[in-house]
Structure formats: C-alpha cells, structure tokens
Tab-separated table of C-alpha atoms in Angstrom:
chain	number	residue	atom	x	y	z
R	1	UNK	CA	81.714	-14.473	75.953
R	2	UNK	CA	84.530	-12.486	77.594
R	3	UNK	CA	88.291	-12.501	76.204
R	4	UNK	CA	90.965	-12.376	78.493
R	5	UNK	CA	94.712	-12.366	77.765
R	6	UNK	CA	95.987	-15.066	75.906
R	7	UNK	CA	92.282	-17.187	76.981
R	8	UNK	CA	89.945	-18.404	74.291
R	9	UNK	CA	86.450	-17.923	74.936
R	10	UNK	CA	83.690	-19.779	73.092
R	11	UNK	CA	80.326	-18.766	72.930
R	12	UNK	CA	76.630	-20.305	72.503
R	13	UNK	CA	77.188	-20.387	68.926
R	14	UNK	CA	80.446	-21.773	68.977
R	15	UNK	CA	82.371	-18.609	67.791
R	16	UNK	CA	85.778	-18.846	69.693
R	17	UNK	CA	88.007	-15.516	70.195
R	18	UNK	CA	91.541	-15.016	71.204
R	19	UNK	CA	92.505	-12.025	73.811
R	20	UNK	CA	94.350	-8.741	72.303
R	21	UNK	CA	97.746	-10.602	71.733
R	22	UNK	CA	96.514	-11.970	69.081
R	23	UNK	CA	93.177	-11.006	68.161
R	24	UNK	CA	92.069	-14.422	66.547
R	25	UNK	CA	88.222	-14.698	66.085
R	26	UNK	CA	85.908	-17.669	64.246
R	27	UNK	CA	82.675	-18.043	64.343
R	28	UNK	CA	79.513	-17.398	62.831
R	29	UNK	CA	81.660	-14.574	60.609
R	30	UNK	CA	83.087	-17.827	58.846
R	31	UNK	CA	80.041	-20.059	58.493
R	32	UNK	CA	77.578	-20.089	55.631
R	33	UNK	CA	74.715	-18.694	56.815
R	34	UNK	CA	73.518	-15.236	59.454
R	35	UNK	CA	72.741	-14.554	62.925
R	36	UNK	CA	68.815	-14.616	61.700
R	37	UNK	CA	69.763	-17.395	59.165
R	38	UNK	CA	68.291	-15.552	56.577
R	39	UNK	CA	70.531	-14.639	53.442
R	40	UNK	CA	70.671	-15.028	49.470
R	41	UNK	CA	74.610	-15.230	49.571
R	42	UNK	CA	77.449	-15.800	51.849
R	43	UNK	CA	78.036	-13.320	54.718
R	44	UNK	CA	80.366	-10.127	54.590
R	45	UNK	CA	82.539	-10.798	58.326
R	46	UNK	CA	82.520	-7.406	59.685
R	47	UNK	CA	83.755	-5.953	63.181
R	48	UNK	CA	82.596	-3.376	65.937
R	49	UNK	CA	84.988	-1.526	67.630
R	50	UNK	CA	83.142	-0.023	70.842
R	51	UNK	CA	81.072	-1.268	73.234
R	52	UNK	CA	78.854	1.999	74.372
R	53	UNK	CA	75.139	2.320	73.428
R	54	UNK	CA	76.094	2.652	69.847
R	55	UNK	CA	78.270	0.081	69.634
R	56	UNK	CA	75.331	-2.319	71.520
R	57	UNK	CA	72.699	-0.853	68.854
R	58	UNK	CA	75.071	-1.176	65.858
R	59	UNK	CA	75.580	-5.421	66.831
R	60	UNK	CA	71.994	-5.832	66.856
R	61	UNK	CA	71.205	-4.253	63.408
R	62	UNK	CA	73.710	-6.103	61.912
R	63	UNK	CA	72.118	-9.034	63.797
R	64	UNK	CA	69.116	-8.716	62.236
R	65	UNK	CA	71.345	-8.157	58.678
R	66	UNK	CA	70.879	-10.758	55.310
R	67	UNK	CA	74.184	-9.861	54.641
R	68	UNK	CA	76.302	-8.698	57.397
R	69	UNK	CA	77.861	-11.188	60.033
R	70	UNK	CA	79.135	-9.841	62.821
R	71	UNK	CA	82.645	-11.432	63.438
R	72	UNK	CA	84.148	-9.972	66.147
R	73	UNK	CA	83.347	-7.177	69.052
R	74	UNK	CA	85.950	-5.480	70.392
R	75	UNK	CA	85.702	-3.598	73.842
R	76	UNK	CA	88.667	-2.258	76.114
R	77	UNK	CA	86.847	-3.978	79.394
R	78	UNK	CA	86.356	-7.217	79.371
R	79	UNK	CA	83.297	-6.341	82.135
R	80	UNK	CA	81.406	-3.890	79.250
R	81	UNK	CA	77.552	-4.551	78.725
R	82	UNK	CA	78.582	-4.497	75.294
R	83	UNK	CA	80.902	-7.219	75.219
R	84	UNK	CA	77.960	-9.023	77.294
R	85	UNK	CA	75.377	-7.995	74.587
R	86	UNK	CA	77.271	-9.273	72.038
R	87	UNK	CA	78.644	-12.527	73.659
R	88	UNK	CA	74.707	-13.228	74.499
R	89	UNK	CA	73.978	-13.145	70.836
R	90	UNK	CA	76.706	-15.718	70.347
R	91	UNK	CA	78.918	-13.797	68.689
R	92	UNK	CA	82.964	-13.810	69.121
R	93	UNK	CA	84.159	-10.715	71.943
R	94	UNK	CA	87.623	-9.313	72.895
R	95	UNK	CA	88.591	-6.322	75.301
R	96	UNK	CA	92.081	-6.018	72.898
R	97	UNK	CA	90.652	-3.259	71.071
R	98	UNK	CA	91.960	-2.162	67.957
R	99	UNK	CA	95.366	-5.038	67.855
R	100	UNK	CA	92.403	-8.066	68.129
R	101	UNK	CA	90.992	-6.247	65.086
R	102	UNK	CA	94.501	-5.615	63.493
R	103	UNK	CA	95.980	-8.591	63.925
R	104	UNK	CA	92.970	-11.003	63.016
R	105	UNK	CA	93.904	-13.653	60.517
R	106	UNK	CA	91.764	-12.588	57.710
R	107	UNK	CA	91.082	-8.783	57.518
R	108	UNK	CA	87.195	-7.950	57.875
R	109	UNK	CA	85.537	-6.823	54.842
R	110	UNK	CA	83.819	-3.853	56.988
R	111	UNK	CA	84.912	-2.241	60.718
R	112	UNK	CA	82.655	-0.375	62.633
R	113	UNK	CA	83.961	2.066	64.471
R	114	UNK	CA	81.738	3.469	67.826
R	115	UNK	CA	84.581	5.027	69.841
R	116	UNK	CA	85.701	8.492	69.455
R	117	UNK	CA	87.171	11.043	67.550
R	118	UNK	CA	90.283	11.504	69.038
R	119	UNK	CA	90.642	7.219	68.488
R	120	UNK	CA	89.848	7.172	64.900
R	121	UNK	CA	92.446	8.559	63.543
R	122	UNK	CA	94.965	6.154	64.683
R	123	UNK	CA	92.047	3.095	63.576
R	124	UNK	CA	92.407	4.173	60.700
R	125	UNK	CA	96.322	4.474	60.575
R	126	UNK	CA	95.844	0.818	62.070
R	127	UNK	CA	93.382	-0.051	59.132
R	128	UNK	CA	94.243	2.031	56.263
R	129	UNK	CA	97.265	-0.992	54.919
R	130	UNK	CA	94.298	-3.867	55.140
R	131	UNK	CA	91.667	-3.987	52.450
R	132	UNK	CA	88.992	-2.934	55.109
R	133	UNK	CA	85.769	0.022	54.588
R	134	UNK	CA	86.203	1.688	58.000
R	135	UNK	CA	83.262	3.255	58.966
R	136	UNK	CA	83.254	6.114	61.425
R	137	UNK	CA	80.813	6.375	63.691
R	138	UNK	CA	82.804	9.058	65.645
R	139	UNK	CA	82.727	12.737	64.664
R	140	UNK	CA	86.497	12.771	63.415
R	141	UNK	CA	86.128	14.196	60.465
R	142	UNK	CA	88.659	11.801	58.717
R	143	UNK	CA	86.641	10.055	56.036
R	144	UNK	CA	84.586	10.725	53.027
R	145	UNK	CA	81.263	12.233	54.440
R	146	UNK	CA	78.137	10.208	53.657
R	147	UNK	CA	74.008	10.759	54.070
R	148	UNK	CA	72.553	8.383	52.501
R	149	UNK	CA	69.526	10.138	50.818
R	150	UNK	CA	72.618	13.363	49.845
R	151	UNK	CA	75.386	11.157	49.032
R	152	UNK	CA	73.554	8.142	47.349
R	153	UNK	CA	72.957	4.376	48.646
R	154	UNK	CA	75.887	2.989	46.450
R	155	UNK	CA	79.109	1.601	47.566
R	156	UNK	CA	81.296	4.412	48.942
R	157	UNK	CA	84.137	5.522	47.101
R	158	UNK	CA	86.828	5.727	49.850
R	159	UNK	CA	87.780	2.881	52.365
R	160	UNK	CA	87.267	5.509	55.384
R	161	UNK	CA	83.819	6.676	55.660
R	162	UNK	CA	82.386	9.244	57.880
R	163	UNK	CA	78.801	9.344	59.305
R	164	UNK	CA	79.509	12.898	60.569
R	165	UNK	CA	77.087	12.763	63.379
R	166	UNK	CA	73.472	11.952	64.868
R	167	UNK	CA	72.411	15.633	64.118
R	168	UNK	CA	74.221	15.577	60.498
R	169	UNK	CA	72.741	12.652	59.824
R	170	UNK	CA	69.261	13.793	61.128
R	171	UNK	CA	69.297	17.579	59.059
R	172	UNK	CA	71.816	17.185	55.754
R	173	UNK	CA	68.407	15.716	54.106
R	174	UNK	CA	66.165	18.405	54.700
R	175	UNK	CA	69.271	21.295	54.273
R	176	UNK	CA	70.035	19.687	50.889
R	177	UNK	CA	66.321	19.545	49.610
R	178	UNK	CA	66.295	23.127	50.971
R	179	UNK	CA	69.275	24.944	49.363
R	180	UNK	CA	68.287	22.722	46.264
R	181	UNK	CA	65.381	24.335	45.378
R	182	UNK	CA	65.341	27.466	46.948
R	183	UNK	CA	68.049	30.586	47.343
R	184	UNK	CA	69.581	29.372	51.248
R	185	UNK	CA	71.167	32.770	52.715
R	186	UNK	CA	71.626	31.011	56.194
R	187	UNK	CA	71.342	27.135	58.033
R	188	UNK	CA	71.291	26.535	61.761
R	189	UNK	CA	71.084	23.184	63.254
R	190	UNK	CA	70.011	22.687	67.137
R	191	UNK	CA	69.889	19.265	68.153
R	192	UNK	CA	68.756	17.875	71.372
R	193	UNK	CA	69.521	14.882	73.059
R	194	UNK	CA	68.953	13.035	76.036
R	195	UNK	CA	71.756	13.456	78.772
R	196	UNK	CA	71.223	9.478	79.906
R	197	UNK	CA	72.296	8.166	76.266
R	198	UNK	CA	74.909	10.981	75.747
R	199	UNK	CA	77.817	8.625	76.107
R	200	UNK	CA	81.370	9.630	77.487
R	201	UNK	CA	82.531	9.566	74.020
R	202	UNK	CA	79.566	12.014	73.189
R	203	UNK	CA	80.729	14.472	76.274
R	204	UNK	CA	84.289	14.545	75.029
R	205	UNK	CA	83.843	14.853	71.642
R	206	UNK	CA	81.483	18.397	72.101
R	207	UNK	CA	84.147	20.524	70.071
R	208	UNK	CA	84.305	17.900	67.220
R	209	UNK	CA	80.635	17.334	66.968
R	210	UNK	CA	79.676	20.785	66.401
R	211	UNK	CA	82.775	21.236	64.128
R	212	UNK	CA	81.908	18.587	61.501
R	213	UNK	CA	78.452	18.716	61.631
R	214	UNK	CA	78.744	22.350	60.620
R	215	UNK	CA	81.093	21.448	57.771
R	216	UNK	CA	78.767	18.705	56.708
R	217	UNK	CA	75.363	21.480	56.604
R	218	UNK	CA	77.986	23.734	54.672
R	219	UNK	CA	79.183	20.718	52.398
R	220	UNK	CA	75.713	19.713	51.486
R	221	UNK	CA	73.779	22.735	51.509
R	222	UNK	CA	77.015	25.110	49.768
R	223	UNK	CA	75.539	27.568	51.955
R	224	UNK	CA	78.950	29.070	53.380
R	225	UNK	CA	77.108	30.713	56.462
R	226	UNK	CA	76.565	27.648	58.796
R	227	UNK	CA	75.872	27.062	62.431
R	228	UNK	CA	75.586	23.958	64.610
R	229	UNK	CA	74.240	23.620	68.245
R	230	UNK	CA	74.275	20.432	70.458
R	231	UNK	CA	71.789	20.665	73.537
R	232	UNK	CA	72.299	17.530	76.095
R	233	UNK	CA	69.183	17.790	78.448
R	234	UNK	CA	69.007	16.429	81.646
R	235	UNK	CA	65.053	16.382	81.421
R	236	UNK	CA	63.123	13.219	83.517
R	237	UNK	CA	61.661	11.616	81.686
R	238	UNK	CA	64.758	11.912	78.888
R	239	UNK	CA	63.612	14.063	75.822
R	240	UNK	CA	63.558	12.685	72.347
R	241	UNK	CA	66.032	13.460	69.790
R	242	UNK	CA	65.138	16.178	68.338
R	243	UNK	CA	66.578	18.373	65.475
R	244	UNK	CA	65.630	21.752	64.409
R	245	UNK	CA	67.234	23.739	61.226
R	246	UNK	CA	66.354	27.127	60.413
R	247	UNK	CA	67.205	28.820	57.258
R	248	UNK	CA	67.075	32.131	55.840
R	249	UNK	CA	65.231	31.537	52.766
R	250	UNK	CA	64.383	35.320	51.024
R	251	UNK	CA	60.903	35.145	49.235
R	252	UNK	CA	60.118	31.321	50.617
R	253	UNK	CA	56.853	30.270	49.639
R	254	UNK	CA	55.450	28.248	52.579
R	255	UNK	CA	53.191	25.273	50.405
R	256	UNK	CA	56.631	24.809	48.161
R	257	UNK	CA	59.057	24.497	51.716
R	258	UNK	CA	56.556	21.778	53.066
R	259	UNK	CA	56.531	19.942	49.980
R	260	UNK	CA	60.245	20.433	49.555
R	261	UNK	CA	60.746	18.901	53.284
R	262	UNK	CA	57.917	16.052	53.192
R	263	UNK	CA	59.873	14.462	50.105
R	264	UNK	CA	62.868	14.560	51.461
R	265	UNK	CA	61.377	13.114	55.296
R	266	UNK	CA	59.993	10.778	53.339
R	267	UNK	CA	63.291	9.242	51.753
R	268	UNK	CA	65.114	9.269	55.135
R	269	UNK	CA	62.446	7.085	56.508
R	270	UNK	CA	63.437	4.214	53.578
R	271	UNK	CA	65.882	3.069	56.154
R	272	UNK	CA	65.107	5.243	59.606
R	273	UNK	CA	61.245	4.495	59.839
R	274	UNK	CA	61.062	6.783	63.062
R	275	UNK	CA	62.060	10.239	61.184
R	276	UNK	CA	59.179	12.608	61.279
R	277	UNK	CA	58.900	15.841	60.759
R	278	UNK	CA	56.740	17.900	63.344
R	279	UNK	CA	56.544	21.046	62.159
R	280	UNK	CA	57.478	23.175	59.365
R	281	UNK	CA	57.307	27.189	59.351
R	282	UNK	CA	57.579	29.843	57.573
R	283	UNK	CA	57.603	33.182	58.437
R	284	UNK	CA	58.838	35.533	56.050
R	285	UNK	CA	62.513	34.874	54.924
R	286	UNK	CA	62.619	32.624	58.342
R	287	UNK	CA	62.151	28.770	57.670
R	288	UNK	CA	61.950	26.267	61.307
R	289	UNK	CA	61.626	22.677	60.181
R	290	UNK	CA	61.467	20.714	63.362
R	291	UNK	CA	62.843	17.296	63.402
R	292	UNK	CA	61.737	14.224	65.783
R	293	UNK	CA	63.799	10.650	65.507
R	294	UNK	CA	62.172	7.904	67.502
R	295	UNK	CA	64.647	4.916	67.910
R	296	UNK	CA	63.199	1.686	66.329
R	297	UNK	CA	65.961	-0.822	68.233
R	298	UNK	CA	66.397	-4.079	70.130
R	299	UNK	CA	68.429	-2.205	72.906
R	300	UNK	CA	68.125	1.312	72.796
R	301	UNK	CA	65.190	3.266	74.230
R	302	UNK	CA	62.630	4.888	72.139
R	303	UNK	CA	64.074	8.350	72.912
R	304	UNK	CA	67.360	7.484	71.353
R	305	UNK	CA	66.948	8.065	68.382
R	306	UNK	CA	69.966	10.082	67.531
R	307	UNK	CA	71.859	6.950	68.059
R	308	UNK	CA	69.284	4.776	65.965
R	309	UNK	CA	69.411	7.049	62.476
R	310	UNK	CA	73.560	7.116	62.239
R	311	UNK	CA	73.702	3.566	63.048
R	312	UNK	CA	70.789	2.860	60.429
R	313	UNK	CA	72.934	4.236	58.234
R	314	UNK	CA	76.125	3.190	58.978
R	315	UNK	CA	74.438	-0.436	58.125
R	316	UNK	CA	72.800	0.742	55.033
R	317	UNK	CA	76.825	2.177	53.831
R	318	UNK	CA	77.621	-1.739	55.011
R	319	UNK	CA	75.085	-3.804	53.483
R	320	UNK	CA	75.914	-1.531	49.851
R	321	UNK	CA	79.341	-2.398	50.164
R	322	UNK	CA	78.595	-6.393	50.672
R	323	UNK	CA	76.544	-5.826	47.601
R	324	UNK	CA	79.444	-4.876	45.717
R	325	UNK	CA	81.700	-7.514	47.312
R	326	UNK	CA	79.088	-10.414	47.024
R	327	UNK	CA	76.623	-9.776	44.209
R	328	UNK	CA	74.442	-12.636	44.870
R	329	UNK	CA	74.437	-10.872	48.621
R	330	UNK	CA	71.637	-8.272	47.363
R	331	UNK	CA	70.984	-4.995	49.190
R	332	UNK	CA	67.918	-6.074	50.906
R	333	UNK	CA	67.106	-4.172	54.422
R	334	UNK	CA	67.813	-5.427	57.561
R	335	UNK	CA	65.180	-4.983	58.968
C-alpha cells in the first residue's frame, strides 16, 4: 500500500493512509485487536519512521507484538521495499516522512525512528510538543541512553530514548557486569558487521557510531578510558555480527570473569535469544570476551544480527511503555 500525494491508499486490512500533506492514517492502529490478534488489552498505535533493513525488521517485531500496533510506516520513496513490506502486512504506508507522522490526527503513543543521526534531531524537534516516546534507533546521541539488562526493563523516564547502537547494545551488558565486579583500568569494543546489511544510514553515520557507543561503554562501565571500533567486512559469504570487548582488568581471576560474563549473556538473551558468547579469556590483566549475535527475524538474514538485538530492544523499551499506558496491556514478549 503505497501513498502518493494527496491519494489514499487502502490496504488488505483495510488501513487507509493519506500522502505527506496530510499524513492521515487508520487502520488496524485504531481497531480492537493486533496484527497476530493476540492481546490482553487494547493496542498502543505506534509509528516507524524508515524503511531500510531496520526499519523492515522493526515492523515485523512489532507485528508479532500483544501490545504494539503498528499504525503507520513512513518512507521518503514511495517505491521502498519497506513501504512494500509493510503495506503486504496490511498495515497503513506513506513516503511523507516525518509531516505524515507530525501531522496525523491523533499523536502515536510510540515513534520509531530507523533513519539517521543527522535526521533525529529535527524528529525530535518535530515530536518533542506531542505526547509521543521517540525512540532512536539512530546513533544521535540525543536521548536518554537505554540497555535493557543496564538501564532496567521499566518505562523510560524521558520521551526521547536512545538505543545508542548495534555494538552498544551488543557489549554495555558484559562491560557493566565487568567494571561491576572487578577494578576495569581499560574497555575496547570491536564490532564487526556485514558490509551487505550496513545500510547507507550505517555508512554515513561512521563518526557518530563510534562516538556514542564509546560514551555509552564509558557511561555504563565509569571506566573513563574507552575505545570503540566499527569493522564493515566485505567477506562472501557475509560474516556474523560479531562483538569483541577487551578490558584491562589488574589481578582478574579467570573462573570469576566467566561467571561474571555467562550471567550477564544470559539476561541479554531474555529478549535477544541469539546472543552467545564464544569465548572468554584471560590472560593476565588482559580480558577478550568475544561476542556472536545471530538474528532471529522474519526478514533479516541470520547474519544480521546487529540489526536484530537493537531492534529487540527498541520493542522491549515499547512494549514497557504500553504497559504503563495500558495496564491491562501486560509486558508479555513478542515473540
């Protein structure tokens, strides 16, 4: 279901949209019941803004959601796979961007937003008068920071929340547990994805990416001496995400790190199943924790998981904050 200027679209499920004069959208945001049709209170209407790989991934999750409806899409071209993706699932599509979302009737509860950095900031200008969570999907550094095993799986505390980034979200847990227990002279994060789902909005946000996931290791950790690496590799066939943090740890004792860094796997994989640790090593004050994230997703490839464990979370942050809005909505996963 395509939007074109000024053209209502309807779709399968009978969701009409409006182009980006207006921004209008109905549909199965206002019925009673969820994409799955599984739910224990009325649906939260929320919005995705982006139509990339993330934005794809982040409309099936909440597709699959108790509590989440997914009330509008909102792409620049009106030819994206996205807006295809989402129009196939029946749900309401635009290529107005940010106005359709603006200037919608009834503000959504919850906007998604999978574009870039350099975009956000003005979303949220946009946003910021409307009673709307924005949650950032982009490495702006703009909202409050959240991991959801650091940070807590309650409703957020600030309307603008920040996911930092894949390899934030993927090494905060295990650089928390770390300086938590243990006296953390030094974190490094490498992360390595796969140059096929390394969007445009991936390439031109390099700078930003290593900038806030560096203050995010810093935040969480308070270890002041940080350092943050993205690798894209062009490897056939693509390599997996992968994240490794090392840590200067002075008198580490290798059977309390593993323990240290299986507990706090294990929590991570509450709501991103395909988190695993593959290796964890200590050699003198030098601790390597190697990091795998296999992508558990309707649309995205197994390899993507980098994509898969920001957008888990960014739903987890979602479905909290329905709980808060609609009691009756319970937290229960989407999966």
């Amino acid at each position: 279901m395509t939007v074109t200027e000024g053209v209502p679209a309807t779709g399968p499920r009978g969701g009409t949209a409006t182009g980006p004069g207006t921004g209008t959208a109905t549909g199965p945001g206002t019925g009673t019941g969820t994409a799955s049709g599984r739910r224990t209170g009325p649906p939260v209407r929320v919005a995705v803004i982006g139509t990339g790989a993330i934005g794809q991934d982040l409309v099936s999750k909440i597709h699959r959601s108790p509590v989440l409806e997914c009330a509008l899409v909102a792409g620049r071209n009106p030819e994206s796979a996205g807006l295809r993706h989402a129009a196939a699932l029946g749900y309401p599509t635009t290529a107005g961007g940010i106005d359709a979302v603006v200037s919608a009737p009834t503000p959504f509860a919850v906007v998604f937003d999978a574009t870039n950095a350099m975009s956000h900031a003005e979303h949220w200008r946009l946003l910021q008068p409307l009673e709307t969570l924005l949650i950032d999907l982009t490495p702006s550094r703009v909202g409050q920071m959240v991991v959801p095993t650091v940070t807590g799986t309650g409703a957020p505390t600030a309307r603008n929340v920040s996911m930092i980034s894949c390899g934030g979200q993927a090494s905060s847990p295990i650089a928390h547990a770390l300086a938590q227990h243990f006296d953390v002279e030094y974190i490094e994060v490498v992360s390595t994805v796969a140059s096929s789902i390394a969007g445009r909005a991936t390439r031109l946000n390099l700078d930003e990416y290593v900038a806030t996931t560096q203050h995010a290791i810093a935040t969480f950790s308070g270890v002041r001496d940080t350092k943050a690496i993205l690798n894209i590799s062009p490897a056939v066939p693509p390599a997996t995400f992968r994240t490794a943090v090392h840590a200067v740890v002075p008198g580490a004792d290798e059977r309390a790190v593993r323990a240290v860094v299986a507990e706090a796997a294990e929590r991570v994989r509450a709501f991103a199943p395909g988190y695993e640790v593959l290796g964890c090593a200590v050699d003198g004050d030098r601790v390597v924790v190697s990091l795998e994230v296999t992508a558990e997703s309707d649309v995205l490839p197994a390899y993507a998981g980098n994509l898969d464990i920001i957008n888990s979370a960014a739903v987890m942050v979602a479905e909290q904050h329905a709980a808060r809005l609609v009691p009756a909505a319970g937290t229960g996963a989407y999966r």
